[in-house]
Coordinates of C-alpha atoms in Angstrom, one line a residue:
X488 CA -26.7 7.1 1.2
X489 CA -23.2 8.8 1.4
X490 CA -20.8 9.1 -1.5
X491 CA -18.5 7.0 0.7
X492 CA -21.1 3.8 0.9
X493 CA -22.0 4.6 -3.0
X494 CA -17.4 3.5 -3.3
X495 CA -18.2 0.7 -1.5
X496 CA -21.2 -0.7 -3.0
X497 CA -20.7 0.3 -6.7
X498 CA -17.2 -2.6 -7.3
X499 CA -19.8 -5.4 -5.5
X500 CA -22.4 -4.7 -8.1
X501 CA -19.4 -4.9 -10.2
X502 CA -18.1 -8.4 -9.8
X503 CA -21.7 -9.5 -9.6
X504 CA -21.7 -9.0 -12.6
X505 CA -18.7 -10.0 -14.0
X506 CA -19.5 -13.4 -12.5
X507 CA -22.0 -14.1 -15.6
X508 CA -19.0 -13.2 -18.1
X509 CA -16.4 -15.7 -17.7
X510 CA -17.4 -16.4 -21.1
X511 CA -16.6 -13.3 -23.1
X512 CA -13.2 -12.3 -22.1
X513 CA -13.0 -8.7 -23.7
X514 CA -16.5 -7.8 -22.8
X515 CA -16.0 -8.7 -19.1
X516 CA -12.5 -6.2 -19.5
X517 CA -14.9 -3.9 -21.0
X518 CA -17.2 -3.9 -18.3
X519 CA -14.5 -4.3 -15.9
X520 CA -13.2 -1.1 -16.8
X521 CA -16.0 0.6 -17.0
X522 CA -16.8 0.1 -13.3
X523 CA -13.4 1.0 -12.2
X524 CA -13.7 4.3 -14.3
X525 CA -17.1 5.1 -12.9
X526 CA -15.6 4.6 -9.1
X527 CA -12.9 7.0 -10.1
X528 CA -14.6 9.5 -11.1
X529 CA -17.1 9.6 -7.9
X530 CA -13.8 10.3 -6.3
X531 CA -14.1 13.6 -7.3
X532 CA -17.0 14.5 -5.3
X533 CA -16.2 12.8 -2.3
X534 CA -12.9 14.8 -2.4
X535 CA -14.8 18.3 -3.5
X536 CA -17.1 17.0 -0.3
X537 CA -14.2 16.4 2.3
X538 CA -13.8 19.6 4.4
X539 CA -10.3 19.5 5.4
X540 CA -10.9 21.9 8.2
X541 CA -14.2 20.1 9.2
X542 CA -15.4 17.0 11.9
X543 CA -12.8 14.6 12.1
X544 CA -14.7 11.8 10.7
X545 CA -16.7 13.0 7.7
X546 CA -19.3 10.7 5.4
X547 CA -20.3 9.0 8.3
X548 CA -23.1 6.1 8.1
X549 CA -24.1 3.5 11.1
X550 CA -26.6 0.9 11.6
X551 CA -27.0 -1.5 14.1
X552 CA -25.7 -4.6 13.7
X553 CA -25.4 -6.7 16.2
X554 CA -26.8 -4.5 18.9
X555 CA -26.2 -6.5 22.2
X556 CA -22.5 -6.1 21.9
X557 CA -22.4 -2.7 20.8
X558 CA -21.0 -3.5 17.0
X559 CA -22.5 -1.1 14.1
X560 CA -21.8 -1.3 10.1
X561 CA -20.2 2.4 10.6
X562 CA -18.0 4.3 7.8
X563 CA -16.5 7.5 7.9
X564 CA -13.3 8.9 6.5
X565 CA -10.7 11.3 7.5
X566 CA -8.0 12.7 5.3
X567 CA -5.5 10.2 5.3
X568 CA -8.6 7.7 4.6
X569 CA -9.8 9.8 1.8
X570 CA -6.2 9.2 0.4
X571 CA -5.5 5.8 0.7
X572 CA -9.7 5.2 -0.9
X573 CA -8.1 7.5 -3.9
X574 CA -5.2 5.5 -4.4
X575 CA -6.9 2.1 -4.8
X576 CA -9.7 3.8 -7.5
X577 CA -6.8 5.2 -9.8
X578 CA -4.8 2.1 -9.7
X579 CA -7.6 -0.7 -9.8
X580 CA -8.9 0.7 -13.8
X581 CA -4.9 0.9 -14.6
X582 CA -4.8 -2.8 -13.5
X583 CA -7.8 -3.3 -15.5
X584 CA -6.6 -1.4 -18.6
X585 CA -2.9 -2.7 -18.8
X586 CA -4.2 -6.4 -17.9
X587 CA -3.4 -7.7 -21.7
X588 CA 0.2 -5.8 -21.9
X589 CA 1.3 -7.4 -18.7
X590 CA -0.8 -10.6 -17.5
X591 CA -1.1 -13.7 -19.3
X592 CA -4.2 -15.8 -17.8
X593 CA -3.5 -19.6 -17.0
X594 CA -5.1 -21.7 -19.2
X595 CA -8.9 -22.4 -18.4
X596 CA -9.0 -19.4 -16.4
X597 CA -11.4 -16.6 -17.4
X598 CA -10.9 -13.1 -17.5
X599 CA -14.7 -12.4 -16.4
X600 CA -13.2 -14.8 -13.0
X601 CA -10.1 -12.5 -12.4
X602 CA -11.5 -9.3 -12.3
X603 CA -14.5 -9.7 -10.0
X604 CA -12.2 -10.8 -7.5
X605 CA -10.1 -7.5 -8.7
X606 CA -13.1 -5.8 -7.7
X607 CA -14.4 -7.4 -4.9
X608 CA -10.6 -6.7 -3.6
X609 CA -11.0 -3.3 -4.4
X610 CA -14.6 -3.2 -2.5
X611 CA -13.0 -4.5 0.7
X612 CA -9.6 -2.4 1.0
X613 CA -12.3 0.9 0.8
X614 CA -14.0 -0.6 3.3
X615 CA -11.1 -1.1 5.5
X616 CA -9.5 2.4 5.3
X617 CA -13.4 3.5 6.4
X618 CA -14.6 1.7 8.9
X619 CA -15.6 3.1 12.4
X620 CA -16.4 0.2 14.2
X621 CA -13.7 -1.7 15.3
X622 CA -14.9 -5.3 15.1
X623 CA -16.2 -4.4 11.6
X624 CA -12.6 -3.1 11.0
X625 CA -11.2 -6.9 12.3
X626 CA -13.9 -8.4 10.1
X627 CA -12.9 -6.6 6.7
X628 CA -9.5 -6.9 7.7
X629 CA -9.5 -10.7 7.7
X630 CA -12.1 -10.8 4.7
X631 CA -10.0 -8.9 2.5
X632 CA -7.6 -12.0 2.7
X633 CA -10.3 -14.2 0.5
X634 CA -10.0 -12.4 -2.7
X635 CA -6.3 -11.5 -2.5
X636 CA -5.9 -15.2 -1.6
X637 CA -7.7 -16.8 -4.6
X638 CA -5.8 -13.9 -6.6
X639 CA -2.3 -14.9 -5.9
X640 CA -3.3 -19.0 -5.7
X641 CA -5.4 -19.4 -8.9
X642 CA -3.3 -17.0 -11.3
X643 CA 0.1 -16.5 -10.0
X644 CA 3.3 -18.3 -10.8
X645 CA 4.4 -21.5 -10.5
X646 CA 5.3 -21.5 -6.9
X647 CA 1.9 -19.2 -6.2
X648 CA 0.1 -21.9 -3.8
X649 CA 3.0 -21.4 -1.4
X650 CA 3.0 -17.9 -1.6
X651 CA -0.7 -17.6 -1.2
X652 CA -1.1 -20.0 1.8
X653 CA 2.2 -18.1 3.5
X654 CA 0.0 -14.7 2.8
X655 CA -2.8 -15.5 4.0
X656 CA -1.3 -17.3 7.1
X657 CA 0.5 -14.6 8.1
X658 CA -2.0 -12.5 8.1
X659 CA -4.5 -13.8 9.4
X660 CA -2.5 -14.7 12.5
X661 CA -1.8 -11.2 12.9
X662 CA -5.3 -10.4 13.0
X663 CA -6.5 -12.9 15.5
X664 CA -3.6 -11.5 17.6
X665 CA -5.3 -7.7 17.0
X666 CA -8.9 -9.7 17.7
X667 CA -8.1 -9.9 21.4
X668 CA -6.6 -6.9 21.8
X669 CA -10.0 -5.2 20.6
X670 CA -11.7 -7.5 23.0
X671 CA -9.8 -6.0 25.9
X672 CA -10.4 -2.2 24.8
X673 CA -14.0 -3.5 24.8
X674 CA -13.5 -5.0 28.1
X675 CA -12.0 -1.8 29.2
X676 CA -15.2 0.7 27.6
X677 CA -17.3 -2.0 29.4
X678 CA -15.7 -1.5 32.7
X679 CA -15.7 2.1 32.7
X680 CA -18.9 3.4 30.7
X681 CA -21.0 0.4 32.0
X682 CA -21.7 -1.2 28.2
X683 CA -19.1 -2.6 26.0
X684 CA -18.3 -0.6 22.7
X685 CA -16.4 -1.1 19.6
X686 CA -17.1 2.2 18.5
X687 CA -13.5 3.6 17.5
X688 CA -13.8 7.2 18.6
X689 CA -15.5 6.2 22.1
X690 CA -12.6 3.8 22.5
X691 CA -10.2 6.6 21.9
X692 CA -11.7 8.3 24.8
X693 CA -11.8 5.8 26.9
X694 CA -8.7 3.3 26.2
X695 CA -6.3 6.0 26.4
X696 CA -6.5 6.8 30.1
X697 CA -5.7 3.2 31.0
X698 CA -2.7 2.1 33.0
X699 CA 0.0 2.4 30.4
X700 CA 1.0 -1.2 31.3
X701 CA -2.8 -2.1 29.9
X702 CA -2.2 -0.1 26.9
X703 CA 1.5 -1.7 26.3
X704 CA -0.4 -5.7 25.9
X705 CA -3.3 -4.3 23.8
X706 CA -1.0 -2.3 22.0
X707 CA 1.0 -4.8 20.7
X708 CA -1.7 -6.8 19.5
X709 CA -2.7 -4.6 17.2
X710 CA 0.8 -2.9 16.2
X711 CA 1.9 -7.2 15.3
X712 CA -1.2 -7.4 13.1
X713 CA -0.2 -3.9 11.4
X714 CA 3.8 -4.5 11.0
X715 CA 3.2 -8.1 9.3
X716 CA 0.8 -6.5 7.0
X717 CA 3.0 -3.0 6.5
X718 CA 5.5 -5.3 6.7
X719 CA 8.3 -4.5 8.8
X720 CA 11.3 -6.5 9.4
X721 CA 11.7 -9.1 10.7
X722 CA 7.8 -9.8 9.8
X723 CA 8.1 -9.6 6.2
X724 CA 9.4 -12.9 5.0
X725 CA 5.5 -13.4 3.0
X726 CA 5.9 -10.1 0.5
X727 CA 9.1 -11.4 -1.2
X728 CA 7.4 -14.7 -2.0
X729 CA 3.4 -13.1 -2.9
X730 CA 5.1 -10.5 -5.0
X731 CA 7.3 -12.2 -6.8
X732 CA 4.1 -15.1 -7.9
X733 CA 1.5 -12.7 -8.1
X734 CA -0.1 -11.4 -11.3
X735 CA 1.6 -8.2 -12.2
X736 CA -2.1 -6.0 -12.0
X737 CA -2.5 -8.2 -8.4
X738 CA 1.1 -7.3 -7.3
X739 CA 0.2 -3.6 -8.0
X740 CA -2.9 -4.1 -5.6
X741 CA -0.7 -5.8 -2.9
X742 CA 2.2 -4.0 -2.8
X743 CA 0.5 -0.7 -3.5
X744 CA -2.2 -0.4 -1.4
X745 CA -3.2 -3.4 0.9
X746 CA -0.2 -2.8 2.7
X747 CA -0.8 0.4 3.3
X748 CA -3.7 -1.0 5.5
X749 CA -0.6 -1.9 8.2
X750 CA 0.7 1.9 8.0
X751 CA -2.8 3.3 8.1
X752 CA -3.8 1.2 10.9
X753 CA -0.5 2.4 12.6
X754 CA -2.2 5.8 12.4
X755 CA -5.5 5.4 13.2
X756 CA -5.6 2.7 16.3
X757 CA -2.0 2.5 17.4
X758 CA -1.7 6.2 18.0
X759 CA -5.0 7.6 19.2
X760 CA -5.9 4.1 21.1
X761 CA -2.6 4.0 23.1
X762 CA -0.5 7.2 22.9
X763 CA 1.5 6.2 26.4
X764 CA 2.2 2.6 24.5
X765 CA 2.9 4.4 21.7
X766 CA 5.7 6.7 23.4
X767 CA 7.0 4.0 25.8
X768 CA 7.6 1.6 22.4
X769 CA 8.5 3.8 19.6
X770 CA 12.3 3.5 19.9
X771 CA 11.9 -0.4 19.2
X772 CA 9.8 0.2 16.1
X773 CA 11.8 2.9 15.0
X774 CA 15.0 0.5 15.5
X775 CA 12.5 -1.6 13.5
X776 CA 11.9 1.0 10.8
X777 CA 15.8 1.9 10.1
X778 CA 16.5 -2.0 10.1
X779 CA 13.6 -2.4 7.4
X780 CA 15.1 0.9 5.5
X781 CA 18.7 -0.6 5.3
X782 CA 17.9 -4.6 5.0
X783 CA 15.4 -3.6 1.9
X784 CA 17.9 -1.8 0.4
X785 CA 20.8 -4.2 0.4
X786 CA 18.9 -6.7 -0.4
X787 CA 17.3 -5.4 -3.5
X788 CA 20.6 -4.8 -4.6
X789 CA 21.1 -8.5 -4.8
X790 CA 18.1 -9.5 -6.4
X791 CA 18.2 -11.5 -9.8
X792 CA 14.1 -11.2 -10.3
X793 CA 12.8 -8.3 -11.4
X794 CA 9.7 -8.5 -9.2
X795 CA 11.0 -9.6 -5.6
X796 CA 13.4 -6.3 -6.5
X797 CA 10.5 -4.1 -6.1
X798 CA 9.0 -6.2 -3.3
X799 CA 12.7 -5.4 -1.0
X800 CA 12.4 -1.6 -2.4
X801 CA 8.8 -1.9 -1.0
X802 CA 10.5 -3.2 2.3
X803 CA 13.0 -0.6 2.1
X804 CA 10.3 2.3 1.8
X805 CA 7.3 0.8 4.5
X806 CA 10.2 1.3 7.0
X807 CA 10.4 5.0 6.0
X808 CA 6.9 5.2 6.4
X809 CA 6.9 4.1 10.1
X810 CA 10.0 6.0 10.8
X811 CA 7.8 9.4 10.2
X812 CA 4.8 7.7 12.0
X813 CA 7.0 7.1 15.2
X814 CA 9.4 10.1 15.0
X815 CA 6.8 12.1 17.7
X816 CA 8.8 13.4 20.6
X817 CA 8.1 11.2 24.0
X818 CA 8.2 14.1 26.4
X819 CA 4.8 15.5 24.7
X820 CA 5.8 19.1 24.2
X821 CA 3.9 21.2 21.9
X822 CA 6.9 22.9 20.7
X823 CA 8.7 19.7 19.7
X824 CA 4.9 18.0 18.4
X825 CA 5.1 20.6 16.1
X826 CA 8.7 20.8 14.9
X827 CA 7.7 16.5 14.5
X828 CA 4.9 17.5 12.8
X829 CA 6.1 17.1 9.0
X830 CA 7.5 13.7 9.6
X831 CA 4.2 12.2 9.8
X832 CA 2.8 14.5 7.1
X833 CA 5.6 12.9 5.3
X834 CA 5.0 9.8 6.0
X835 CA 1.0 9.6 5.0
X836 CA 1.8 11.6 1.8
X837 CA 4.6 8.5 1.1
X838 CA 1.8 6.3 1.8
X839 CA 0.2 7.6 -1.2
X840 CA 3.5 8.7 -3.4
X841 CA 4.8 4.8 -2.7
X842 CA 1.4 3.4 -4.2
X843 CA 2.0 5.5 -7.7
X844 CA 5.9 5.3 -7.9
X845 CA 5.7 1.4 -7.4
X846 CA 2.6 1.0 -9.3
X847 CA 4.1 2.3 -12.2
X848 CA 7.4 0.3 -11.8
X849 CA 5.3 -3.0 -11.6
X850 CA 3.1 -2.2 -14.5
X851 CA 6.3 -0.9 -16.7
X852 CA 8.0 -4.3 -15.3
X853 CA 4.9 -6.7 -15.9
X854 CA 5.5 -4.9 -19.8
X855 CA 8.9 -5.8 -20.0
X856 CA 8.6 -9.3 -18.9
X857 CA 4.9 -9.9 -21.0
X858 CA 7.5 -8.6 -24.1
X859 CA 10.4 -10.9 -22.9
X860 CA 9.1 -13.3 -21.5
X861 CA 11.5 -13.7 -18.0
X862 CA 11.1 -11.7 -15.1
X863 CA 15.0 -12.8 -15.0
X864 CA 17.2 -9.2 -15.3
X865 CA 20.2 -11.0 -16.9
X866 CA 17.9 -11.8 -19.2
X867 CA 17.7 -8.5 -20.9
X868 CA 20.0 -6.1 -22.1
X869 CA 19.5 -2.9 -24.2
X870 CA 16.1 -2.7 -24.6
X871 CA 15.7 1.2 -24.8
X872 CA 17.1 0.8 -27.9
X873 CA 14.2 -1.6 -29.2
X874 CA 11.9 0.0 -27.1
X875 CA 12.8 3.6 -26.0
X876 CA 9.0 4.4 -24.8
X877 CA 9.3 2.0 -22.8
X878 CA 12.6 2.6 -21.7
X879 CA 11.5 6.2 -20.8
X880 CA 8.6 4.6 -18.6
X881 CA 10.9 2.7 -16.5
X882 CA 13.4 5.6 -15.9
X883 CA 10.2 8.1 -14.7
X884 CA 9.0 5.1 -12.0
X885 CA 12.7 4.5 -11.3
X886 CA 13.4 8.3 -10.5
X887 CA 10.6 8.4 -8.4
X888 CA 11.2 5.4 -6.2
X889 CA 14.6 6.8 -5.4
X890 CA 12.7 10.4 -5.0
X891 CA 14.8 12.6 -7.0
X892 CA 13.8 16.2 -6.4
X893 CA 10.7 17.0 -9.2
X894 CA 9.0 13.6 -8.6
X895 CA 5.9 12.9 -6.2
X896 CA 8.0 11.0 -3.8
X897 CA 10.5 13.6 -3.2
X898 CA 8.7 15.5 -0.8
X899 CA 7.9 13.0 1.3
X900 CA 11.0 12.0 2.0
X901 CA 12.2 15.5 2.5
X902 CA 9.0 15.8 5.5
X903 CA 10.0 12.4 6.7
X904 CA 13.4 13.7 7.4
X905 CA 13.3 17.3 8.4
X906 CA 10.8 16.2 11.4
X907 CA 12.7 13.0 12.2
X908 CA 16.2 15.0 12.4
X909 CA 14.7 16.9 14.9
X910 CA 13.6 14.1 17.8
X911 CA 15.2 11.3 16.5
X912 CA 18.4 13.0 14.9
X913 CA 20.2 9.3 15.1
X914 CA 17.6 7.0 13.0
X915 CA 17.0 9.7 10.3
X916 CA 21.0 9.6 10.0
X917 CA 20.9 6.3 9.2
X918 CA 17.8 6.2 7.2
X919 CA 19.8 8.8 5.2
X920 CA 21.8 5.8 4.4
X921 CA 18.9 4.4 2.2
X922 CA 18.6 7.2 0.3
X923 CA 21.9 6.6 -0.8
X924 CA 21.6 3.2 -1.5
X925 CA 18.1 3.5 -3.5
X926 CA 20.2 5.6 -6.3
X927 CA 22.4 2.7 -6.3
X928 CA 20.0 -0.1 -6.9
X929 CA 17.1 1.8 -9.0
X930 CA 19.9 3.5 -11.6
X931 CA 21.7 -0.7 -11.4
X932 CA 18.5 -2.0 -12.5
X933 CA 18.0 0.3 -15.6
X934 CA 21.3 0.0 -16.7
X935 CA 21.4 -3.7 -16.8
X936 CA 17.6 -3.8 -18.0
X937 CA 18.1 -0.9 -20.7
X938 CA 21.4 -0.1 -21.3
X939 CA 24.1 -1.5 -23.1
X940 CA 24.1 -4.1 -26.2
X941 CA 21.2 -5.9 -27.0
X942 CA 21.6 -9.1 -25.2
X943 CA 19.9 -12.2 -23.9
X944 CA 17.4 -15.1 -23.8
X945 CA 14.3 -13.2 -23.2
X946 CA 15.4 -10.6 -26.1
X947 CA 16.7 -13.2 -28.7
X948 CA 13.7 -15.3 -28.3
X949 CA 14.2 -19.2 -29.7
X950 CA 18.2 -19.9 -30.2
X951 CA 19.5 -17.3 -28.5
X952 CA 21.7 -17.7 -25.7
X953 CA 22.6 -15.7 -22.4
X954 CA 25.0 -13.0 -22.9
X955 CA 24.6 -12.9 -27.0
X956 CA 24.5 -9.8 -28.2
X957 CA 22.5 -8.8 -31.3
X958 CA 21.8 -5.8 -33.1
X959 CA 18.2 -3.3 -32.3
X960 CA 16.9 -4.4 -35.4
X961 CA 17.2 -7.7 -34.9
X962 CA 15.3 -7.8 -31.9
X963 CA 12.7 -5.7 -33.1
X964 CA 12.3 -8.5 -35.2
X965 CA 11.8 -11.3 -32.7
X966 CA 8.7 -9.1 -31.4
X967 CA 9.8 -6.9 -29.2
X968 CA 7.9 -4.1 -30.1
X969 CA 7.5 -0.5 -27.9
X970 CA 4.6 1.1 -26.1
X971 CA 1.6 1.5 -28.0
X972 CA -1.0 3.3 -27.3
X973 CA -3.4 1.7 -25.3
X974 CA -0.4 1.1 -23.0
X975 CA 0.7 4.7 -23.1
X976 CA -3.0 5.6 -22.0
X977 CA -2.8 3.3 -19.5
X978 CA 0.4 4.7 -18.0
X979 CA -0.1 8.6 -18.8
X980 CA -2.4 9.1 -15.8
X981 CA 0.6 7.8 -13.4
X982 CA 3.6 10.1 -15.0
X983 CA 1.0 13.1 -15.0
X984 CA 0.5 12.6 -11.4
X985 CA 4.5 11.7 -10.4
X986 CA 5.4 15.1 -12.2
X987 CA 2.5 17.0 -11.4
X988 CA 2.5 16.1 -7.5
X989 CA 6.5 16.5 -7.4
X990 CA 6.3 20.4 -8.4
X991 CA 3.0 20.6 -6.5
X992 CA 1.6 18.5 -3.4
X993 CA -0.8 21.4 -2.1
X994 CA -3.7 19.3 -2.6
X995 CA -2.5 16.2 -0.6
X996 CA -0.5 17.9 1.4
X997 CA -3.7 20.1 2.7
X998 CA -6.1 17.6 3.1
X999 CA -3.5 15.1 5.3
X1000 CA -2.5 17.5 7.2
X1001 CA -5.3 18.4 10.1
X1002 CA -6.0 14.7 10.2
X1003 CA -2.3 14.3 11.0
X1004 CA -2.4 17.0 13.4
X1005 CA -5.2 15.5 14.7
X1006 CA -3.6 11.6 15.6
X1007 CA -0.1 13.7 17.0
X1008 CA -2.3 15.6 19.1
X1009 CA -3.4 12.7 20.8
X1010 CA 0.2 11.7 22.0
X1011 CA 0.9 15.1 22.7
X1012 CA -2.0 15.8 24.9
X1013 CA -1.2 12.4 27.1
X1014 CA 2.2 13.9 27.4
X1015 CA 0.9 16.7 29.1
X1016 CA -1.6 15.3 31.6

């Protein structure tokens, strides 16, 4: 048994048992977070096993599963795999830990109930990022819909049934749509190698020499499913609503890793599946990507909720992400794949530096509002002066989501646009745009939110009144207390990394990077046939 299969198994055995604790809410945290500290620290041998410079698939397991069509339960991982499987291990025992300084359970609902499906989400998403087989990846990628479902539905907000149904709709419309699309690369292994297949790096082989007006239809069935689950504009009308009703530790999840599945799946099936698709139809997703970049942007700007803010700065930043993953040259050369090269090195390391920056906003936001009560920003007013931990917290997440130089996200950024400026000198121009605007809405946000007098309902408590201002001490009184240090614990791990990873992304940077090579190579290649 691989280390990989051990991450997949280990948050099943989890929630099972979990499920016979819904009556003992702090030992079912307890136990909760002891599983999702045991997964993270297996992370460290499966990284200390990954050989950057090794096969392209690594921790590979297969067994037969339903043998007449050619569908195995495989698993392997590649760099940008091993990654995204980090990612979701570091942030699911955060969830877990800060779950009583930023969730309230509805009444009747157990704890014990909440975080098996916590981990059963977690034990999918691995499973997603490493599976081989394409049909098993269709089958995971529509499963992993159930928990996240029941997540959003049974402990959100009060709109939450609406944004759960219009979740889970969209998304698994998407995948249906990317169901026959892997029935027609089946079709196609079938035709030429005599047996049909789902086996992904057969399919590489063998999709990517079909007509290119073949690869443009099956293409597209898999790039809809991946943009409505990145999301890209104009397919993104569901995050606004999920975000904003989900749990705070179940809107980390969502907007920090499962849609990462869309931008990953951009990488690993658009790309080495159908490089001549992927070359005829990258100007309309990059035209996509800049309109995501700049709509995400001006719309957070507007925003009056604290939460559907970071879900347009999410929109904002996915587009970013497929402006690097679609910034390859169309004419194939070597010289220009590797002067592209850093865009899409960017672009998976953002995949990662997007998951901590807006992590950490959420949980710092999900403390603010469990403290005030609203997630309402004219609600609030001043609070670093009550609560300058706190206040700290919030600018360190809010520097990093608008990537100033010395925080994680900066680099990526920087990659995105060095490789971009050189093929696609027009859409990084007016991506730049975004940059600009990100300083604008982040810094707008912690002014109103921290700055200035004490103010407002959600710090006055009872009697209060918009716009009354009172003194720090006053609302120190009505409970708003700072960080303490469970919740200081809980959020060290993320600064350490945002800091640490902005004066030195070696590590990610390295183990990305032949994988990277590895997907550009198979555009570049086709280009030169």
């Amino acid at each position: 048994m691989t280390w990989l299969l051990v991450l997949i198994l280990l948050p099943l055995v989890g929630a099972i048992v979990l499920s016979g604790l819904r009556g003992d809410d702090k030992l079912a945290t307890r136990v909760a977070l002891g599983f999702g500290i045991l997964e993270l620290l297996l992370i460290i041998p499966l990284w200390a096993s990954y050989s950057p410079g090794g096969a392209r698939l690594q921790q590979t397991t297969s067994m037969d599963w339903i043998p007449g069509f050619g569908i195995h339960i495989s698993f392997g991982m590649d760099g940008i795999a091993l990654v995204m499987i980090a990612v979701i291990a570091l942030l699911v025992p955060i969830v877990i830990g800060a779950l009583s300084s930023t969730d309230k359970l509805p009444e009747g609902r157990s704890a014990g109930g909440f975080l098996s499906l916590i981990l059963v989400q977690q034990a999918l998403t691995i499973a997603v990022f490493a599976a081989t087989d394409v049909f098993l990846f269709y089958v995971l990628f529509e499963i992993m819909l159930i928990p996240m479902y029941f997540l959003i539905g049974g402990y959100g907000g009060a709109n939450r049934q609406y944004a759960a149904v219009k979740f889970f709709l969209y998304s698994f419309l998407g995948g249906l749509i990317m169901l026959a699309s892997a029935i027609g690369a089946y079709s196609l292994a079938s035709d030429k190698l005599g047996q049909g297949t789902f086996d992904w790096a057969t399919l590489v082989t063998v999709v990517r020499d079909a007509p290119a007006s073949t690869q443009i239809w099956l293409f597209l069935g898999f790039f809809l499913a991946f943009a409505i689950k990145a999301p890209l504009v104009p397919l993104h009308t569901w995050l606004p609503d999920a975000a904003g009703q989900a749990p705070i530790g179940v809107a980390v999840l969502l907007v920090g890793v499962l849609d990462k599945v869309g931008t990953f799946g951009f990488l690993r099936y658009c790309i080495p599946m159908f490089p001549e698709a992927s070359k005829t139809l990258a100007p309309l997703v990059l035209v996509l990507a800049v309109l995501g970049v700049l709509y995400g942007s001006i719309l957070a700007a507007g925003q009056t909720d604290m939460k559907r803010f970071i879900a347009y700065v999410s929109i904002a930043h996915f587009g970013f992400i497929a402006l690097g993953i679609f910034s390859f040259p169309v004419n194939g050369s070597a010289a220009d794949a590797a002067s592209a090269e850093p865009a899409m090195v960017g672009s998976v390391s953002y995949m990662l530096n997007h998951s901590l920056a807006t992590g950490m906003l959420i949980v710092v936001v999900g403390m603010i509002v469990r403290r005030g009560g609203s997630t309402r920003i004219s609600d609030y007013g001043g609070m670093a002066k009550v609560t300058p931990l706190l206040g700290g917290m919030l600018l360190v997440a809010g520097l990093s989501t608008l990537s100033l130089p010395g925080t994680n996200s900066f680099i990526s950024e920087f990659l995105v646009l060095l490789g971009s400026f050189t093929t696609r000198p027009v859409y990084a121009i007016l991506a730049t745009i975004g940059m600009v605007l990100a300083a604008a809405y982040v810094l707008w946000l912690y002014q109103r939110v921290m700055q200035g007098p004490v103010r407002g309902d959600a710090m006055l408590g009872a009697g209060g009144g918009p716009g009354t201002a009172i003194a720090p001490e006053l609302g120190a009184k009505k409970g708003i207390r700072d960080l303490g240090g469970k919740e200081i614990a809980v959020l060290a791990p993320l600064v350490v990394l945002i800091i640490g990873l902005g004066f030195y992304p070696k590590p990610v940077l390295d183990t990305i990077t032949p994988s990277v090579q590895a997907t550009m190579s198979s555009v570049v290649q086709q280009g030169g046939k």
